[in-house]
Amino acid sequence: MSSPRIPLAGVIGHPVAHSKSPRLHGHWLRKYGLPGFYVPMDVAPDDLETVLRTLPKVGFVGANVTVPHKEAALEIADVASDRATLIGAANTLTFREDGKIYADNTDGYGFIENLRQGAPDWDPKAGPAMVLGAGGASRAILASLLHAGVPEIMLSNRTRLRADALHHEFGTRIQVVDWVQAGNALEDAALVVNTTALGMTGKPELRIPLDGLQKQAVVTDIVYTPLKTHLLQVAEEIGCHTVDGLGMLIYQAVPGFERWFGQRPEVDETVRKVILE
Ligand code: ATR
């Protein structure tokens, strides 16, 4: 009789050394005493399909995919969730027993869950959201906000054309605002989200005038190094509720871990510390 295989999973990127996912999944595996390994895999774009078809044959039950593979992974997959199809990218792959690769995108889930836990009083239907940035992260966040029932989203991006493209794709609940005008459009905003990398250590700060913002508004950032970005600092000074970006990274990992290792992991202060160490 053969003994049960130890489940393997990992993160595929190029590069991948910066990824916090091995630390996160490793912490949960140890915490719950589960058999399993989670490893980083640096895979060049040309090798992605071969690697994805080989991993299930050598004991892998799933994988996260990160930059630059998220769109290609969705194309390669045999089956995809509605949210991955809508976003046009995958971050969580499950290698099913029938041999098919199932693609999901949990970035928007991670974003909303972080927001719900960090700002329990935030009501998606309370008013419009202002979303800054129109890249890959923005796509996932826009989809999740629309799904959560946010009535209207003002979208602002340095390169207006990219915001216009998302408006055409996602529909009339998204209104494009000029990048230089973003600060003037905040009066009604119930939520402000930075989806750009501005404010991250080593990058310029995101400097948007928040004077018009109401105190009841919630301000959140997907950047988590530093935890308190300039945007969040200014928002706090105004009296707004702020939510840092670390939770988005943690919550987006929850569905994959549960699917692959059979345990829904808890998100607590310890896991936040483990990532920041
Ligand atoms: P991601 O997948 O992480 O969202 P991305 O697709 O490269 O990455 O998108 C990066 C986002 O940050 C974009 O909205 C980008 O604006 P542009 O579309 O104008 O490039 C924004 N961004 C990056 N650097 C910026 C800067 N210095 N000023 C303003 N926006 C910036």
mmCIF file of C-alpha atoms and ligand atoms in Angstrom:
data_model
loop_
_atom_site.group_PDB
_atom_site.id
_atom_site.type_symbol
_atom_site.label_atom_id
_atom_site.label_comp_id
_atom_site.label_asym_id
_atom_site.label_seq_id
_atom_site.Cartn_x
_atom_site.Cartn_y
_atom_site.Cartn_z
ATOM 1 C CA MET A 1 0.000 0.000 0.000
ATOM 2 C CA SER A 2 1.439 3.376 -0.931
ATOM 3 C CA SER A 3 1.430 6.142 1.671
ATOM 4 C CA PRO A 4 -0.518 9.343 0.902
ATOM 5 C CA ARG A 5 1.478 11.956 -0.980
ATOM 6 C CA ILE A 6 2.529 15.107 0.796
ATOM 7 C CA PRO A 7 0.794 17.995 -0.978
ATOM 8 C CA LEU A 8 3.093 20.487 -2.662
ATOM 9 C CA ALA A 9 2.264 24.033 -3.724
ATOM 10 C CA GLY A 10 4.209 27.166 -4.506
ATOM 11 C CA VAL A 11 4.387 30.553 -6.128
ATOM 12 C CA ILE A 12 5.507 31.049 -9.718
ATOM 13 C CA GLY A 13 6.953 34.418 -10.714
ATOM 14 C CA HIS A 14 9.815 35.951 -12.638
ATOM 15 C CA PRO A 15 11.535 37.119 -10.493
ATOM 16 C CA VAL A 16 10.046 35.518 -7.404
ATOM 17 C CA ALA A 17 12.595 36.036 -4.628
ATOM 18 C CA HIS A 18 10.662 39.034 -3.243
ATOM 19 C CA SER A 19 7.426 37.057 -2.830
ATOM 20 C CA LYS A 20 6.064 36.846 0.714
ATOM 21 C CA SER A 21 3.839 33.886 -0.157
ATOM 22 C CA PRO A 22 6.302 31.114 0.904
ATOM 23 C CA ARG A 23 6.628 32.736 4.324
ATOM 24 C CA LEU A 24 2.866 33.100 4.647
ATOM 25 C CA HIS A 25 1.941 29.551 3.604
ATOM 26 C CA GLY A 26 4.912 28.111 5.519
ATOM 27 C CA HIS A 27 3.673 29.821 8.672
ATOM 28 C CA TRP A 28 0.167 28.376 8.272
ATOM 29 C CA LEU A 29 1.497 24.866 7.492
ATOM 30 C CA ARG A 30 3.545 24.929 10.708
ATOM 31 C CA LYS A 31 0.765 26.521 12.757
ATOM 32 C CA TYR A 32 -1.748 23.809 11.864
ATOM 33 C CA GLY A 33 0.840 20.993 11.840
ATOM 34 C CA LEU A 34 -0.148 20.051 8.286
ATOM 35 C CA PRO A 35 1.949 17.924 5.966
ATOM 36 C CA GLY A 36 2.887 19.970 2.910
ATOM 37 C CA PHE A 37 5.443 22.259 1.337
ATOM 38 C CA TYR A 38 5.137 25.619 -0.379
ATOM 39 C CA VAL A 39 8.068 26.735 -2.531
ATOM 40 C CA PRO A 40 9.067 29.717 -4.700
ATOM 41 C CA MET A 41 9.596 28.929 -8.400
ATOM 42 C CA ASP A 42 11.310 31.353 -10.763
ATOM 43 C CA VAL A 43 9.934 30.472 -14.199
ATOM 44 C CA ALA A 44 10.644 32.373 -17.428
ATOM 45 C CA PRO A 45 7.534 33.203 -19.503
ATOM 46 C CA ASP A 46 8.476 30.747 -22.288
ATOM 47 C CA ASP A 47 8.555 27.880 -19.794
ATOM 48 C CA LEU A 48 5.296 28.627 -18.003
ATOM 49 C CA GLU A 49 3.036 26.206 -19.860
ATOM 50 C CA THR A 50 5.488 23.292 -19.592
ATOM 51 C CA VAL A 51 5.956 23.938 -15.889
ATOM 52 C CA LEU A 52 2.206 24.180 -15.245
ATOM 53 C CA ARG A 53 1.579 20.894 -17.069
ATOM 54 C CA THR A 54 4.440 19.166 -15.234
ATOM 55 C CA LEU A 55 3.760 20.287 -11.651
ATOM 56 C CA PRO A 56 0.652 18.112 -11.109
ATOM 57 C CA LYS A 57 2.611 15.056 -12.256
ATOM 58 C CA VAL A 58 5.207 15.567 -9.538
ATOM 59 C CA GLY A 59 2.851 16.023 -6.613
ATOM 60 C CA PHE A 60 1.753 19.654 -6.819
ATOM 61 C CA VAL A 61 -1.853 20.373 -5.869
ATOM 62 C CA GLY A 62 -1.801 24.030 -6.805
ATOM 63 C CA ALA A 63 0.176 27.207 -7.297
ATOM 64 C CA ASN A 64 -0.044 30.932 -6.968
ATOM 65 C CA VAL A 65 1.077 32.910 -9.978
ATOM 66 C CA THR A 66 2.419 36.400 -9.824
ATOM 67 C CA VAL A 67 3.961 38.988 -12.151
ATOM 68 C CA PRO A 68 4.436 38.546 -15.123
ATOM 69 C CA HIS A 69 2.407 35.336 -15.438
ATOM 70 C CA LYS A 70 -1.105 36.215 -14.287
ATOM 71 C CA GLU A 71 -2.667 36.724 -17.726
ATOM 72 C CA ALA A 72 -0.820 33.818 -19.378
ATOM 73 C CA ALA A 73 -1.793 31.459 -16.549
ATOM 74 C CA LEU A 74 -5.465 32.178 -17.199
ATOM 75 C CA GLU A 75 -5.009 31.414 -20.904
ATOM 76 C CA ILE A 76 -3.228 28.153 -20.208
ATOM 77 C CA ALA A 77 -5.797 26.972 -17.627
ATOM 78 C CA ASP A 78 -8.551 24.566 -18.734
ATOM 79 C CA VAL A 79 -11.277 25.957 -16.471
ATOM 80 C CA ALA A 80 -11.636 29.377 -14.857
ATOM 81 C CA SER A 81 -13.809 31.016 -12.210
ATOM 82 C CA ASP A 82 -16.103 33.853 -13.304
ATOM 83 C CA ARG A 83 -14.034 36.353 -11.367
ATOM 84 C CA ALA A 84 -10.767 35.274 -13.027
ATOM 85 C CA THR A 85 -12.428 35.536 -16.443
ATOM 86 C CA LEU A 86 -13.820 38.985 -15.620
ATOM 87 C CA ILE A 87 -10.472 40.266 -14.356
ATOM 88 C CA GLY A 88 -8.583 38.640 -17.246
ATOM 89 C CA ALA A 89 -5.896 37.218 -14.966
ATOM 90 C CA ALA A 90 -5.334 34.382 -12.493
ATOM 91 C CA ASN A 91 -3.375 34.317 -9.237
ATOM 92 C CA THR A 92 -4.481 30.944 -7.820
ATOM 93 C CA LEU A 93 -4.315 27.676 -9.771
ATOM 94 C CA THR A 94 -5.587 24.325 -8.582
ATOM 95 C CA PHE A 95 -4.468 21.108 -10.259
ATOM 96 C CA ARG A 96 -7.602 18.987 -10.233
ATOM 97 C CA GLU A 97 -7.692 15.228 -9.992
ATOM 98 C CA ASP A 98 -9.228 15.030 -13.479
ATOM 99 C CA GLY A 99 -5.992 16.555 -14.800
ATOM 100 C CA LYS A 100 -7.479 19.979 -15.499
ATOM 101 C CA ILE A 101 -5.971 23.253 -14.347
ATOM 102 C CA TYR A 102 -8.542 25.434 -12.577
ATOM 103 C CA ALA A 103 -7.753 29.170 -12.519
ATOM 104 C CA ASP A 104 -9.116 31.594 -9.956
ATOM 105 C CA ASN A 105 -8.369 35.189 -9.056
ATOM 106 C CA THR A 106 -8.521 35.977 -5.340
ATOM 107 C CA ASP A 107 -6.980 39.467 -5.464
ATOM 108 C CA GLY A 108 -10.359 41.226 -5.395
ATOM 109 C CA TYR A 109 -11.567 38.897 -2.634
ATOM 110 C CA GLY A 110 -8.424 39.721 -0.636
ATOM 111 C CA PHE A 111 -8.996 43.423 -1.142
ATOM 112 C CA ILE A 112 -12.653 43.368 -0.037
ATOM 113 C CA GLU A 113 -12.031 41.031 2.888
ATOM 114 C CA ASN A 114 -9.218 43.279 4.155
ATOM 115 C CA LEU A 115 -11.509 46.275 3.866
ATOM 116 C CA ARG A 116 -14.416 44.521 5.605
ATOM 117 C CA GLN A 117 -12.202 43.385 8.493
ATOM 118 C CA GLY A 118 -10.280 46.673 8.770
ATOM 119 C CA ALA A 119 -13.301 48.971 8.417
ATOM 120 C CA PRO A 120 -16.342 46.981 9.590
ATOM 121 C CA ASP A 121 -18.548 50.084 9.325
ATOM 122 C CA TRP A 122 -17.793 50.579 5.632
ATOM 123 C CA ASP A 123 -20.978 50.043 3.656
ATOM 124 C CA PRO A 124 -20.304 49.429 -0.052
ATOM 125 C CA LYS A 125 -23.637 51.044 -0.920
ATOM 126 C CA ALA A 126 -22.936 54.193 1.158
ATOM 127 C CA GLY A 127 -21.470 56.178 -1.725
ATOM 128 C CA PRO A 128 -19.009 56.388 -4.588
ATOM 129 C CA ALA A 129 -15.455 55.122 -4.466
ATOM 130 C CA MET A 130 -12.394 56.851 -5.888
ATOM 131 C CA VAL A 131 -9.906 54.362 -7.332
ATOM 132 C CA LEU A 132 -6.435 55.630 -8.205
ATOM 133 C CA GLY A 133 -4.539 53.617 -10.818
ATOM 134 C CA ALA A 134 -5.590 51.509 -13.793
ATOM 135 C CA GLY A 135 -3.142 48.587 -13.860
ATOM 136 C CA GLY A 136 -3.603 44.924 -13.038
ATOM 137 C CA ALA A 137 -4.340 45.488 -9.355
ATOM 138 C CA SER A 138 -6.929 48.096 -10.258
ATOM 139 C CA ARG A 139 -8.795 45.656 -12.535
ATOM 140 C CA ALA A 140 -9.236 43.155 -9.705
ATOM 141 C CA ILE A 141 -10.264 45.867 -7.255
ATOM 142 C CA LEU A 142 -12.761 47.464 -9.652
ATOM 143 C CA ALA A 143 -14.390 44.094 -10.289
ATOM 144 C CA SER A 144 -14.630 43.379 -6.558
ATOM 145 C CA LEU A 145 -16.068 46.806 -5.724
ATOM 146 C CA LEU A 146 -18.708 46.522 -8.456
ATOM 147 C CA HIS A 147 -19.559 43.026 -7.235
ATOM 148 C CA ALA A 148 -19.842 44.326 -3.643
ATOM 149 C CA GLY A 149 -22.465 46.841 -4.804
ATOM 150 C CA VAL A 150 -20.574 50.154 -4.834
ATOM 151 C CA PRO A 151 -22.956 52.445 -6.755
ATOM 152 C CA GLU A 152 -20.356 54.448 -8.664
ATOM 153 C CA ILE A 153 -16.593 54.427 -9.070
ATOM 154 C CA MET A 154 -14.487 57.399 -10.028
ATOM 155 C CA LEU A 155 -11.354 56.107 -11.697
ATOM 156 C CA SER A 156 -8.251 58.211 -12.096
ATOM 157 C CA ASN A 157 -4.963 57.272 -13.687
ATOM 158 C CA ARG A 158 -1.843 59.142 -14.805
ATOM 159 C CA THR A 159 -2.342 57.693 -18.295
ATOM 160 C CA ARG A 160 -5.986 58.504 -18.936
ATOM 161 C CA LEU A 161 -6.295 56.072 -21.850
ATOM 162 C CA ARG A 162 -5.892 53.083 -19.529
ATOM 163 C CA ALA A 163 -8.705 54.371 -17.299
ATOM 164 C CA ASP A 164 -10.908 54.986 -20.365
ATOM 165 C CA ALA A 165 -10.306 51.394 -21.467
ATOM 166 C CA LEU A 166 -11.497 50.099 -18.072
ATOM 167 C CA HIS A 167 -14.553 52.366 -18.257
ATOM 168 C CA HIS A 168 -15.452 50.840 -21.624
ATOM 169 C CA GLU A 169 -14.867 47.368 -20.342
ATOM 170 C CA PHE A 170 -16.588 47.552 -16.961
ATOM 171 C CA GLY A 171 -19.416 49.943 -17.885
ATOM 172 C CA THR A 172 -21.122 53.116 -16.849
ATOM 173 C CA ARG A 173 -20.770 52.712 -13.095
ATOM 174 C CA ILE A 174 -17.156 53.753 -13.713
ATOM 175 C CA GLN A 175 -16.514 57.424 -14.436
ATOM 176 C CA VAL A 176 -13.048 58.574 -15.454
ATOM 177 C CA VAL A 177 -11.549 61.600 -13.691
ATOM 178 C CA ASP A 178 -8.389 63.361 -14.891
ATOM 179 C CA TRP A 179 -5.329 62.498 -12.779
ATOM 180 C CA VAL A 180 -4.685 66.150 -11.906
ATOM 181 C CA GLN A 181 -8.353 66.604 -10.946
ATOM 182 C CA ALA A 182 -8.632 63.548 -8.699
ATOM 183 C CA GLY A 183 -8.352 65.593 -5.491
ATOM 184 C CA ASN A 184 -11.272 67.798 -6.565
ATOM 185 C CA ALA A 185 -13.595 64.859 -7.067
ATOM 186 C CA LEU A 186 -13.396 63.494 -3.534
ATOM 187 C CA GLU A 187 -16.277 65.365 -1.865
ATOM 188 C CA ASP A 188 -18.825 62.553 -2.159
ATOM 189 C CA ALA A 189 -16.354 59.701 -1.910
ATOM 190 C CA ALA A 190 -17.112 57.080 0.744
ATOM 191 C CA LEU A 191 -13.936 55.180 -0.134
ATOM 192 C CA VAL A 192 -10.540 56.097 -1.586
ATOM 193 C CA VAL A 193 -8.223 53.359 -2.849
ATOM 194 C CA ASN A 194 -4.631 53.612 -4.046
ATOM 195 C CA THR A 195 -3.938 50.743 -6.442
ATOM 196 C CA THR A 196 -0.671 52.178 -7.774
ATOM 197 C CA ALA A 197 2.780 51.435 -6.417
ATOM 198 C CA LEU A 198 3.203 55.098 -5.439
ATOM 199 C CA GLY A 199 4.073 55.426 -1.764
ATOM 200 C CA MET A 200 5.988 52.145 -1.697
ATOM 201 C CA THR A 201 9.492 52.388 -0.228
ATOM 202 C CA GLY A 202 11.804 53.607 -2.997
ATOM 203 C CA LYS A 203 8.977 55.104 -5.116
ATOM 204 C CA PRO A 204 7.615 58.648 -5.085
ATOM 205 C CA GLU A 205 4.772 59.413 -2.661
ATOM 206 C CA LEU A 206 1.203 59.573 -3.863
ATOM 207 C CA ARG A 207 0.331 63.201 -3.251
ATOM 208 C CA ILE A 208 -3.326 63.878 -3.787
ATOM 209 C CA PRO A 209 -5.049 66.718 -1.931
ATOM 210 C CA LEU A 210 -7.546 65.141 0.445
ATOM 211 C CA ASP A 211 -8.936 68.437 1.836
ATOM 212 C CA GLY A 212 -12.386 67.846 0.319
ATOM 213 C CA LEU A 213 -12.734 64.366 1.766
ATOM 214 C CA GLN A 214 -15.400 63.705 4.393
ATOM 215 C CA LYS A 215 -14.320 62.323 7.769
ATOM 216 C CA GLN A 216 -16.636 59.322 7.318
ATOM 217 C CA ALA A 217 -14.693 58.204 4.247
ATOM 218 C CA VAL A 218 -12.484 55.131 4.428
ATOM 219 C CA VAL A 219 -9.037 55.352 2.814
ATOM 220 C CA THR A 220 -7.061 52.259 1.869
ATOM 221 C CA ASP A 221 -3.823 51.493 0.082
ATOM 222 C CA ILE A 222 -2.585 48.310 -1.551
ATOM 223 C CA VAL A 223 0.971 49.305 -0.634
ATOM 224 C CA TYR A 224 2.160 47.714 2.633
ATOM 225 C CA THR A 225 5.823 48.709 2.735
ATOM 226 C CA PRO A 226 5.583 51.009 4.633
ATOM 227 C CA LEU A 227 2.361 50.050 6.391
ATOM 228 C CA LYS A 228 1.478 53.675 6.905
ATOM 229 C CA THR A 229 1.915 55.381 3.549
ATOM 230 C CA HIS A 230 1.838 59.139 3.148
ATOM 231 C CA LEU A 231 -1.724 58.799 1.795
ATOM 232 C CA LEU A 232 -2.882 56.966 4.919
ATOM 233 C CA GLN A 233 -1.058 59.407 7.198
ATOM 234 C CA VAL A 234 -2.782 62.425 5.652
ATOM 235 C CA ALA A 235 -6.139 60.639 5.706
ATOM 236 C CA GLU A 236 -5.719 59.886 9.411
ATOM 237 C CA GLU A 237 -4.903 63.521 10.122
ATOM 238 C CA ILE A 238 -8.227 64.458 8.558
ATOM 239 C CA GLY A 239 -9.936 61.916 10.806
ATOM 240 C CA CYS A 240 -10.701 59.275 8.198
ATOM 241 C CA HIS A 241 -10.661 55.562 8.933
ATOM 242 C CA THR A 242 -7.661 53.972 7.182
ATOM 243 C CA VAL A 243 -6.849 50.373 6.242
ATOM 244 C CA ASP A 244 -3.320 49.333 5.261
ATOM 245 C CA GLY A 245 -2.548 46.972 2.390
ATOM 246 C CA LEU A 246 -0.988 44.061 4.264
ATOM 247 C CA GLY A 247 -4.299 42.310 4.830
ATOM 248 C CA MET A 248 -5.019 42.169 1.096
ATOM 249 C CA LEU A 249 -1.879 40.080 0.592
ATOM 250 C CA ILE A 250 -2.851 37.771 3.439
ATOM 251 C CA TYR A 251 -6.527 37.341 2.567
ATOM 252 C CA GLN A 252 -5.851 36.675 -1.136
ATOM 253 C CA ALA A 253 -3.853 33.623 0.012
ATOM 254 C CA VAL A 254 -6.655 32.151 2.137
ATOM 255 C CA PRO A 255 -8.761 30.414 -0.573
ATOM 256 C CA GLY A 256 -5.713 28.715 -2.125
ATOM 257 C CA PHE A 257 -4.379 27.458 1.202
ATOM 258 C CA GLU A 258 -7.778 26.079 2.139
ATOM 259 C CA ARG A 259 -8.227 24.366 -1.242
ATOM 260 C CA TRP A 260 -4.741 22.804 -1.315
ATOM 261 C CA PHE A 261 -4.124 21.920 2.317
ATOM 262 C CA GLY A 262 -7.694 21.439 3.569
ATOM 263 C CA GLN A 263 -7.698 23.976 6.394
ATOM 264 C CA ARG A 264 -9.108 27.497 6.379
ATOM 265 C CA PRO A 265 -6.274 29.565 7.887
ATOM 266 C CA GLU A 266 -6.858 32.290 10.421
ATOM 267 C CA VAL A 267 -5.707 35.840 9.730
ATOM 268 C CA ASP A 268 -4.367 37.314 12.945
ATOM 269 C CA GLU A 269 -1.690 39.657 14.280
ATOM 270 C CA THR A 270 0.914 36.845 14.307
ATOM 271 C CA VAL A 271 0.662 36.241 10.581
ATOM 272 C CA ARG A 272 0.991 39.985 9.919
ATOM 273 C CA LYS A 273 4.197 40.003 12.005
ATOM 274 C CA VAL A 274 5.555 36.934 10.203
ATOM 275 C CA ILE A 275 5.278 38.703 6.851
ATOM 276 C CA LEU A 276 6.913 41.890 8.066
ATOM 277 C CA GLU A 277 9.864 40.151 9.802
HETATM 278 P P1 ATR B 1 -0.088 46.533 -11.163
HETATM 279 O O1 ATR B 1 -0.359 45.240 -11.867
HETATM 280 O O2 ATR B 1 0.693 46.379 -9.890
HETATM 281 O O3 ATR B 1 -1.305 47.368 -10.978
HETATM 282 P P2 ATR B 1 0.802 48.071 -13.471
HETATM 283 O O4 ATR B 1 -0.143 47.354 -14.372
HETATM 284 O O5 ATR B 1 2.169 48.348 -13.967
HETATM 285 O O6 ATR B 1 0.985 47.297 -12.103
HETATM 286 O O7 ATR B 1 0.108 49.439 -13.022
HETATM 287 C C1 ATR B 1 0.757 50.358 -12.241
HETATM 288 C C2 ATR B 1 -0.167 51.529 -11.910
HETATM 289 O O8 ATR B 1 0.575 52.480 -11.158
HETATM 290 C C3 ATR B 1 -0.693 52.258 -13.134
HETATM 291 O O9 ATR B 1 -1.953 52.809 -12.843
HETATM 292 C C4 ATR B 1 0.364 53.356 -13.309
HETATM 293 O O10 ATR B 1 -0.065 54.473 -14.039
HETATM 294 P P3 ATR B 1 0.159 54.526 -15.648
HETATM 295 O O11 ATR B 1 -0.936 53.691 -16.231
HETATM 296 O O12 ATR B 1 0.052 55.956 -15.980
HETATM 297 O O13 ATR B 1 1.538 53.958 -15.895
HETATM 298 C C5 ATR B 1 0.580 53.735 -11.869
HETATM 299 N N1 ATR B 1 1.857 54.425 -11.678
HETATM 300 C C6 ATR B 1 3.084 53.882 -11.642
HETATM 301 N N2 ATR B 1 4.022 54.834 -11.440
HETATM 302 C C7 ATR B 1 3.362 56.020 -11.360
HETATM 303 C C8 ATR B 1 3.758 57.384 -11.147
HETATM 304 N N3 ATR B 1 5.053 57.724 -10.973
HETATM 305 N N4 ATR B 1 2.773 58.327 -11.115
HETATM 306 C C9 ATR B 1 1.484 58.000 -11.274
HETATM 307 N N5 ATR B 1 1.035 56.731 -11.470
HETATM 308 C C10 ATR B 1 1.967 55.759 -11.507
#
